[in-house]
Coordinates of C-alpha atoms in Angstrom, one line a residue:
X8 CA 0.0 0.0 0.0
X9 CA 2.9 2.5 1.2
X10 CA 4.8 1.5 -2.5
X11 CA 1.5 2.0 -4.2
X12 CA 0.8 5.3 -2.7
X13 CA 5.2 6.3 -3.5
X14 CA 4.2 5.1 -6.9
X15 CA 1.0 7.7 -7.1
X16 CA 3.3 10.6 -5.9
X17 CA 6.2 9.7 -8.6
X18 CA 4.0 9.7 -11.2
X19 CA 1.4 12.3 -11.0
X20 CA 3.5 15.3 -12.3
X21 CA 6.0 13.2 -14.2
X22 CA 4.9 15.1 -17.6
X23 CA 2.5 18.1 -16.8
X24 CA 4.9 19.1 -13.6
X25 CA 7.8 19.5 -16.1
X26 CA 5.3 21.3 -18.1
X27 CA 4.5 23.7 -15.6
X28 CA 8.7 24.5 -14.4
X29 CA 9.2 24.7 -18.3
X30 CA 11.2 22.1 -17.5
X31 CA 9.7 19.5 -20.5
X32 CA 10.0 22.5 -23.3
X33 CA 13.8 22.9 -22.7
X34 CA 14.3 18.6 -23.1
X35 CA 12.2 18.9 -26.3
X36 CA 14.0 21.3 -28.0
X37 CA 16.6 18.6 -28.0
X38 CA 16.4 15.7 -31.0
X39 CA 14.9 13.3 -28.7
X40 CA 12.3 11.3 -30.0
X41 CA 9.1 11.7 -27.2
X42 CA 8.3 7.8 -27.2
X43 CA 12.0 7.5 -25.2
X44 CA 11.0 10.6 -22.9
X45 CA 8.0 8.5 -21.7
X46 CA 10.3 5.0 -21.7
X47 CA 12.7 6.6 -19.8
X48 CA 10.6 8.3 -17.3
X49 CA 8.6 4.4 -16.7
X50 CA 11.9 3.2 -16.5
X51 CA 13.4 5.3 -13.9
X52 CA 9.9 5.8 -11.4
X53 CA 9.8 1.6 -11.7
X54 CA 13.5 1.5 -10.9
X55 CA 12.7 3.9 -8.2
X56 CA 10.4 1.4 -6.8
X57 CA 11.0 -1.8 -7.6
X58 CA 14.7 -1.2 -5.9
X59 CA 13.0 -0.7 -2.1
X60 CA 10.6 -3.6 -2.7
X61 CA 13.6 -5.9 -3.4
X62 CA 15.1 -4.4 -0.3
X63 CA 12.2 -5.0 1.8
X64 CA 11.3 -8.3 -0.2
X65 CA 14.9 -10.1 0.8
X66 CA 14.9 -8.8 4.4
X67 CA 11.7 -10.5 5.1
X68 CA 12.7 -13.8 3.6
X69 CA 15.7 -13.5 5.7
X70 CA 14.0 -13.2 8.7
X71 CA 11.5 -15.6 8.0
X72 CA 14.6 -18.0 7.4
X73 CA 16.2 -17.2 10.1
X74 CA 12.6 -19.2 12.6
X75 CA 13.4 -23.0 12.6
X76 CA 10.0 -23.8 12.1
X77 CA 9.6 -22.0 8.5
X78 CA 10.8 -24.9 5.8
X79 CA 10.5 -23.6 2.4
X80 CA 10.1 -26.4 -0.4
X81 CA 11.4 -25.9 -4.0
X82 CA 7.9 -25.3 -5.0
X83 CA 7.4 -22.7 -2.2
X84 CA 10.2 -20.2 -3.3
X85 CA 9.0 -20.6 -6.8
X86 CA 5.9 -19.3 -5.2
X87 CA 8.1 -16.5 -3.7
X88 CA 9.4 -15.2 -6.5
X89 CA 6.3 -15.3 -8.6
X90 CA 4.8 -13.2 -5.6
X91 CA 7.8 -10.6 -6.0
X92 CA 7.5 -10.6 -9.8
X93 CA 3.2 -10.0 -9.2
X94 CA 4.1 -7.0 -7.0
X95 CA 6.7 -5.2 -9.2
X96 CA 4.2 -5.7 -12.1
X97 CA 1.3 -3.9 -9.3
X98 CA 3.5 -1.1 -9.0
X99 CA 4.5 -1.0 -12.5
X100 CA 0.5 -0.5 -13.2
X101 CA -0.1 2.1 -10.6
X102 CA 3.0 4.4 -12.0
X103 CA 1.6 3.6 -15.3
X104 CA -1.4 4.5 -14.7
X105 CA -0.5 7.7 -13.0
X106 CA 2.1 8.4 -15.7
X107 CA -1.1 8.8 -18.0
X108 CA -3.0 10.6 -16.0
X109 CA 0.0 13.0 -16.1
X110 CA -0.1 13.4 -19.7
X111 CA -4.0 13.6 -20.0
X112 CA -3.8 16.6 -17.8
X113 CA -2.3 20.2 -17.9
X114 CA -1.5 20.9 -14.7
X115 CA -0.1 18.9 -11.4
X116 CA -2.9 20.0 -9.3
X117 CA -5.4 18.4 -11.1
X118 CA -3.6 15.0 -11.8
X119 CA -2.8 15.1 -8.0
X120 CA -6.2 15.4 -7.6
X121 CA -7.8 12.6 -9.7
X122 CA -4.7 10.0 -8.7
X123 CA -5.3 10.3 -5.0
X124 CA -9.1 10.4 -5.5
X125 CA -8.4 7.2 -7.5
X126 CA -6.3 6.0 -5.3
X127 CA -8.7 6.0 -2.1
X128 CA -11.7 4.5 -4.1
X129 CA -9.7 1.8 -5.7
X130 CA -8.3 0.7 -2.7
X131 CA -9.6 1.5 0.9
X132 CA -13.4 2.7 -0.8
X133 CA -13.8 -0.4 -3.0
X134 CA -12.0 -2.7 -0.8
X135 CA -14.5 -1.8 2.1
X136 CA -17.9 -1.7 -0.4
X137 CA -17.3 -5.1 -1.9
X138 CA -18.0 -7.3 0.5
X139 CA -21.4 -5.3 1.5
X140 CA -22.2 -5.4 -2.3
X141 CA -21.7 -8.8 -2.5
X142 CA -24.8 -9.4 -0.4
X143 CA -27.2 -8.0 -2.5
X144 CA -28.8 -10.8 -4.4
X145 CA -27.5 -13.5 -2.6
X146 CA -30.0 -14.8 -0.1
X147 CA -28.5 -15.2 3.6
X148 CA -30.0 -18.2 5.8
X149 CA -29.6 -17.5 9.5
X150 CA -27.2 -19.2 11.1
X151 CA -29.6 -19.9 13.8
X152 CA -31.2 -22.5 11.8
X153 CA -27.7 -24.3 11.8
X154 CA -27.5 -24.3 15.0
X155 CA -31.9 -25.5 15.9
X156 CA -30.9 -28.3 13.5
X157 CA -27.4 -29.2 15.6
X158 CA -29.4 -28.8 18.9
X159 CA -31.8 -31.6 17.1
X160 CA -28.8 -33.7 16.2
X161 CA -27.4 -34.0 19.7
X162 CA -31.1 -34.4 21.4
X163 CA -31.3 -37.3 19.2
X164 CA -28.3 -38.6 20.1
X165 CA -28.7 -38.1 23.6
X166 CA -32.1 -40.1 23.5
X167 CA -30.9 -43.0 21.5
X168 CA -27.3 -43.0 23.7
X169 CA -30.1 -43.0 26.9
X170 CA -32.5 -45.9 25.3
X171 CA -29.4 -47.9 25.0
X172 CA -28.1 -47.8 28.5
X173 CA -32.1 -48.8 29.8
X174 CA -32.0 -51.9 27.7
X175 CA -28.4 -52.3 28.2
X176 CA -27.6 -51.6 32.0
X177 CA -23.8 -51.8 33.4
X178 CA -23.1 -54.9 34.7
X179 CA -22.2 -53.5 37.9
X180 CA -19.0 -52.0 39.3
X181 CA -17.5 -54.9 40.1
X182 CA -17.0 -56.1 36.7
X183 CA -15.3 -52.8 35.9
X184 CA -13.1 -52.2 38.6
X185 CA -9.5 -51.9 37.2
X186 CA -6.6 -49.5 36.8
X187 CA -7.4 -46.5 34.7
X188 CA -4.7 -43.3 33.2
X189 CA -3.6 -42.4 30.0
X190 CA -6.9 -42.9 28.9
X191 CA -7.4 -46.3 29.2
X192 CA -8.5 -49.0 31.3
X193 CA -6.7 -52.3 33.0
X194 CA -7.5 -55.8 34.2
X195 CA -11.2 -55.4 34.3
X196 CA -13.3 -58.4 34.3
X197 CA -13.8 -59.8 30.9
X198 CA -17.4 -59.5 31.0
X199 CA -17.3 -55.9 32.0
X200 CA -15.1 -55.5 28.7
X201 CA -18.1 -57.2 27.2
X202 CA -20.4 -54.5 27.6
X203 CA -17.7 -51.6 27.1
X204 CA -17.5 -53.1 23.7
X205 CA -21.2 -53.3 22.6
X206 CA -21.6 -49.7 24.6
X207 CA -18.4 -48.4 22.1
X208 CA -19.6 -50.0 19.3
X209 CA -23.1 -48.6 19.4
X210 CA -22.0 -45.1 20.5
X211 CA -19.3 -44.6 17.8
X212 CA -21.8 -45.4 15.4
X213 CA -24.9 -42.9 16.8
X214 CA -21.8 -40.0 17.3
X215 CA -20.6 -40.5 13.3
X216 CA -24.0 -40.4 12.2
X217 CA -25.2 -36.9 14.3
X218 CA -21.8 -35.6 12.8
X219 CA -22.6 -36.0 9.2
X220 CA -25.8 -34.8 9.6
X221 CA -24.4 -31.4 11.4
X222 CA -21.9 -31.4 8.5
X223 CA -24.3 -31.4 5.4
X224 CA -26.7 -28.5 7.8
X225 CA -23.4 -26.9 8.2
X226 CA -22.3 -27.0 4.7
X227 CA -26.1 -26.0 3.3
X228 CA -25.6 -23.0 5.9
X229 CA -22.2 -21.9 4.8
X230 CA -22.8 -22.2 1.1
X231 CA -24.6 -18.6 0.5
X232 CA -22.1 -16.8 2.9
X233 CA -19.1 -18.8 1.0
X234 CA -21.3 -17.3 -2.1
X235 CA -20.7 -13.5 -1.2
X236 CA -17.0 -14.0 -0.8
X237 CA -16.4 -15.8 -4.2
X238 CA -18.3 -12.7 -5.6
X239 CA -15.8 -10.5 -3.8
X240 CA -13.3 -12.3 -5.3
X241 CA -15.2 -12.2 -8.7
X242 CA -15.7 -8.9 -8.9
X243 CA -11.8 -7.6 -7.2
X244 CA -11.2 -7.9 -10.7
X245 CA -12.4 -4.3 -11.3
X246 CA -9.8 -2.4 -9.1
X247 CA -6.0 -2.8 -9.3
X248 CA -5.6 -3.2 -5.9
X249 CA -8.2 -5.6 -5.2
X250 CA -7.2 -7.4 -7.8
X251 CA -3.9 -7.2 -6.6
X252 CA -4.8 -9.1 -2.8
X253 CA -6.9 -11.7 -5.0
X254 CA -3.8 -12.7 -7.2
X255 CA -1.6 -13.1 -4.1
X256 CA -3.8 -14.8 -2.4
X257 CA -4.3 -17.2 -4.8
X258 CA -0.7 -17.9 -5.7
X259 CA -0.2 -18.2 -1.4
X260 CA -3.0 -21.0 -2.0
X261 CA -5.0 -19.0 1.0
X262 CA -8.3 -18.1 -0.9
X263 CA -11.7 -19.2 0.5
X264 CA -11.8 -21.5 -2.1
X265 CA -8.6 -23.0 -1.5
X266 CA -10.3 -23.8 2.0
X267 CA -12.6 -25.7 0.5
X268 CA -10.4 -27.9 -0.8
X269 CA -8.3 -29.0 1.9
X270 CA -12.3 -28.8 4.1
X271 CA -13.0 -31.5 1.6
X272 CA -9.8 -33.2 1.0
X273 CA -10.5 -34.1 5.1
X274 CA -13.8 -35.1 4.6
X275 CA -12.5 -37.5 2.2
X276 CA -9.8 -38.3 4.2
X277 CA -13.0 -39.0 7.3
X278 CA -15.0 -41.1 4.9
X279 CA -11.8 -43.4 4.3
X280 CA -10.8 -43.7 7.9
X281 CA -13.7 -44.9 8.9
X282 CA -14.0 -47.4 6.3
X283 CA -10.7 -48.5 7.5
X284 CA -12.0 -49.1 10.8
X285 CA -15.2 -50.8 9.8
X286 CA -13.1 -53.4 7.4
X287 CA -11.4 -54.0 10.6
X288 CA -15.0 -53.7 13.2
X289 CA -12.5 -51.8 15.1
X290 CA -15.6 -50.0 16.5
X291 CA -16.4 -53.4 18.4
X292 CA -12.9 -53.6 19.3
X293 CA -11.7 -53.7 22.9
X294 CA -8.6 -51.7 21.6
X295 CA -10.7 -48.5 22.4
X296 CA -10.6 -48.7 26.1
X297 CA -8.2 -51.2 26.9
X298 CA -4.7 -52.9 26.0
X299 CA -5.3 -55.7 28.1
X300 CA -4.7 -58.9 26.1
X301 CA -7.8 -61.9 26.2
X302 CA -6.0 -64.1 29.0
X303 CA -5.4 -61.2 31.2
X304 CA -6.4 -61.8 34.5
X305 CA -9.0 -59.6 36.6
X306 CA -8.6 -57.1 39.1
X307 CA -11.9 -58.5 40.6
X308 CA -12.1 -62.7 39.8
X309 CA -15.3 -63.3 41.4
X310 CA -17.3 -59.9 40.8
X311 CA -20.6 -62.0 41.9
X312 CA -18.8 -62.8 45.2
X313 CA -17.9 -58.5 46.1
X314 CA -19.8 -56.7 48.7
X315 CA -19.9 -53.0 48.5
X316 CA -17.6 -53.3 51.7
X317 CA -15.0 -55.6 50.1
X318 CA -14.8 -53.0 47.3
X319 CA -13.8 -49.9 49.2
X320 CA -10.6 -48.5 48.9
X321 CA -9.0 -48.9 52.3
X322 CA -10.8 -52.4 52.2
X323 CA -7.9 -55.3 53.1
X324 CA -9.0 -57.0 49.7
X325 CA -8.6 -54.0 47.6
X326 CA -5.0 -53.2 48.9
X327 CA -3.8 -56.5 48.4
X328 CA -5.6 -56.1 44.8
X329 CA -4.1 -52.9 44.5
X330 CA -0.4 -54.4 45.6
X331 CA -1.1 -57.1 42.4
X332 CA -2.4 -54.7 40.2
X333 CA 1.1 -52.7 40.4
X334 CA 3.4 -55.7 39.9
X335 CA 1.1 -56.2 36.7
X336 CA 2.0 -52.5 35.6
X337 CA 5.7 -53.7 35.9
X338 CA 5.2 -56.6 33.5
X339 CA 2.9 -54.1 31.3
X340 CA 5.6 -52.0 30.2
X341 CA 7.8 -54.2 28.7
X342 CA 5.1 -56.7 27.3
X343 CA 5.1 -55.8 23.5
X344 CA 1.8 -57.3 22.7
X345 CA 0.2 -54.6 24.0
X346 CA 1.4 -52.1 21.7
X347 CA -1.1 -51.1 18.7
X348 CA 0.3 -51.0 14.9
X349 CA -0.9 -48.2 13.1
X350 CA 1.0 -48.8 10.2
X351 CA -1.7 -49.3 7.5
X352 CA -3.3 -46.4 8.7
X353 CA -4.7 -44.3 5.6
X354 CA -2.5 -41.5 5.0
X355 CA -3.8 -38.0 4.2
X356 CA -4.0 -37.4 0.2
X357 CA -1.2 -34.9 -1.1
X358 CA -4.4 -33.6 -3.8
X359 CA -5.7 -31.0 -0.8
X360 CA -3.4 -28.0 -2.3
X361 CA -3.7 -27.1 -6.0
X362 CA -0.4 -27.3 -7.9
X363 CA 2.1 -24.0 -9.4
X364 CA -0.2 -25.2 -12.8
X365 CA -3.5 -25.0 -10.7
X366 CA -3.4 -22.0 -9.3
X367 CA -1.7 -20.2 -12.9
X368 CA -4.7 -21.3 -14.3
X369 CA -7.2 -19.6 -11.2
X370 CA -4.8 -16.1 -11.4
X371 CA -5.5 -16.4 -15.6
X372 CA -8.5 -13.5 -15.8
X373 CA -6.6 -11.4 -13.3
X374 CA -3.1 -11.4 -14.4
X375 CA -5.0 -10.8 -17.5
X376 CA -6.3 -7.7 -16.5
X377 CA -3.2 -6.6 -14.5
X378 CA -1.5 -7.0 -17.5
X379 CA -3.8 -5.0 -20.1
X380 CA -4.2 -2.3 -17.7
X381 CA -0.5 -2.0 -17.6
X382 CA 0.5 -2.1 -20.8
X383 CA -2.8 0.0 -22.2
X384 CA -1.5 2.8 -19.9
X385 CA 2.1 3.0 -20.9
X386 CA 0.6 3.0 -24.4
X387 CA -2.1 5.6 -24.0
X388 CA 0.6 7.8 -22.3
X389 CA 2.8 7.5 -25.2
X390 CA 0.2 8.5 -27.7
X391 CA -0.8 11.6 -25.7
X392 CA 2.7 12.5 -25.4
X393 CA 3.4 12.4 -29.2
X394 CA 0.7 15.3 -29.5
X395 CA 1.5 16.8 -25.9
X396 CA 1.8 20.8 -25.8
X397 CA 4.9 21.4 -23.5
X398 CA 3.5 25.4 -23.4

């Protein structure tokens, strides 16, 4: 923004300010053709600027360098200098364009005038009224109704999750009594396991299906607000320096639409994963709760047998239980059985970020336009020069 505004203030008076110190009919009474007045003034205002952008550009890089937790990939600084090359060509249009304002106007005031006025509006005025534009026509669904339908989701849950536990009651404490941390859960008796299992297995089931039915109200409820922002992005087209923040954000791969893609990329990535479990019927798996192997033996042998007395803590049964329950931990951390392999996990798809071809092909219309706006300047300048009146 700063190099933008530099580039407004070089170029402004670059013709009609020399016209108005005389300066310009002194350097034409010279054989010098006016085409290379104008090439040499573009080339000395973008020099002028693209010199402190290269400055700034390298000193960033080296302090982004410089953090151990920035990598950069080959295809990343690829992406770097494309970005430096998309900024010089940005200032290159907004000296351009102020060169031919210069040369469309007689005096400095008035191109100082109609650059800065062009300026605001293109940048902070239409940057600002875009997004409220965007609205119109676009039909908005409260987000409220998102969130009645979530409240649904869970109630139902919640009723079929209670349903389940009155047909299916906990065999008693006795049966579950056992060594619990790191989120799981030691020599419990096996029929105790039993009933963890069809609990877990019905459970993860009821809490997959409440979440894809909040995501697909979640998506239908994001789809018209996600609409007004791929119409800002539509229409940033228009203004140099919208257009400008649309190209780099697409070439950084951080456009609402590039969200999208990884949002569905992990979606994907969901669907497989639980396939993968499924194939397995890891959901009725014992591995949820517990890495205690089949023959294990029980904290509690004889549940049937326990009185509520027997079971308290200070109880002489439940220290000596206790006393056998930590040799056990001794033999658990060097027993390898009980470690799970993961390694035919699914792994993540690479697809969730568009390739250097990918996102060429999205910055296409703008670069486009960045491009004929540059180059129709510099040649409209030059015409109006040829016929210029330096009195």
């Amino acid at each position: 923004v700063l190099l933008s505004f530099l580039a407004v203030v070089l170029g402004f008076d670059a013709v009609c300010g020399e016209r108005e110190r005389g300066t310009l009919r002194q350097m034409l009474v010279n054989p010098v053709p006016r085409g290379s007045v104008i090439v040499a003034k573009l080339i000395g205002g973008l020099l002028s600027l693209w010199i402190p952008l290269a400055l700034a550009f390298v000193l960033a890089l080296l302090i982004a360098s410089s953090n151990p937790d920035v990598l950069f990939s080959g295809d990343d600084w690829v992406r770097l200098a494309l970005l430096f090359i998309l900024s010089c060509l940005f200032l290159g249009q907004v000296f351009s364009l102020s060169l031919m304002v210069s040369t469309l106007t007689r005096d400095s005031a008035t191109a100082l005038i109609i650059c800065l006025f062009a300026w605001l509006a293109g940048s902070v005025g239409y940057m600002n009224a875009l997004p409220s534009l965007s609205r119109y026509g676009v039909e908005e669904v409260p987000f409220q109704n998102f969130m009645e339908q979530n409240r649904e989701f869970w109630n139902i849950y919640n009723r079929e999750k209670n349903e389940w536990n009155e047909t299916h009651p906990s065999p008693g404490e006795a049966y579950l009594k056992g060594i619990q941390g790191q989120g799981r859960l030691r020599y419990a008796h096996p029929r105790g396991y039993a009933w963890l299992q069809q609990e877990n297995a019905f459970m993860q089931d009821k809490h997959m299906e409440r979440a894809s039915r909040s995501h697909k109200a979640m998506s239908a409820n994001y789809q018209h607000l996600a609409r007004e922002a791929f119409l800002v992005d539509q229409w940033s087209i228009l203004s140099p320096f919208t257009n400008y923040k649309a190209l780099a954000n697409q070439l950084a791969r951080t456009t609402l639409s590039d969200k999208f893609r990884l949002l569905k990329a992990g979606h994907r990535y969901r669907e497989d994963f639980i396939q993968y479990l499924r194939g397995r019927n890891a959901f009725a798996s014992r591995r949820w709760f517990t890495d205690d192997p089949e023959h294990q033996e029980p904290m509690i042998p004889h549940p049937e047998e326990m009185s509520p007395e027997m079971l308290a803590p200070d109880s002489p049964f439940m220290k000596e239980r206790m006393a056998w329950a930590q040799k056990q931990e001794e033999l658990a951390a060097t027993d390898a059985t009980r470690q799970l392999d993961l390694t035919d996990l699914p792994r993540f798809g690479a697809d969730w970020q568009r390739n250097l071809g990918g996102s060429l092909a999205v910055m296409t219309p703008g670069l486009a336009m960045l491009l004929l706006t540059f180059g129709g300047s510099v040649l409209v300048a030059m015409l109006r020069f040829l016929n210029y009146d330096p009195k």
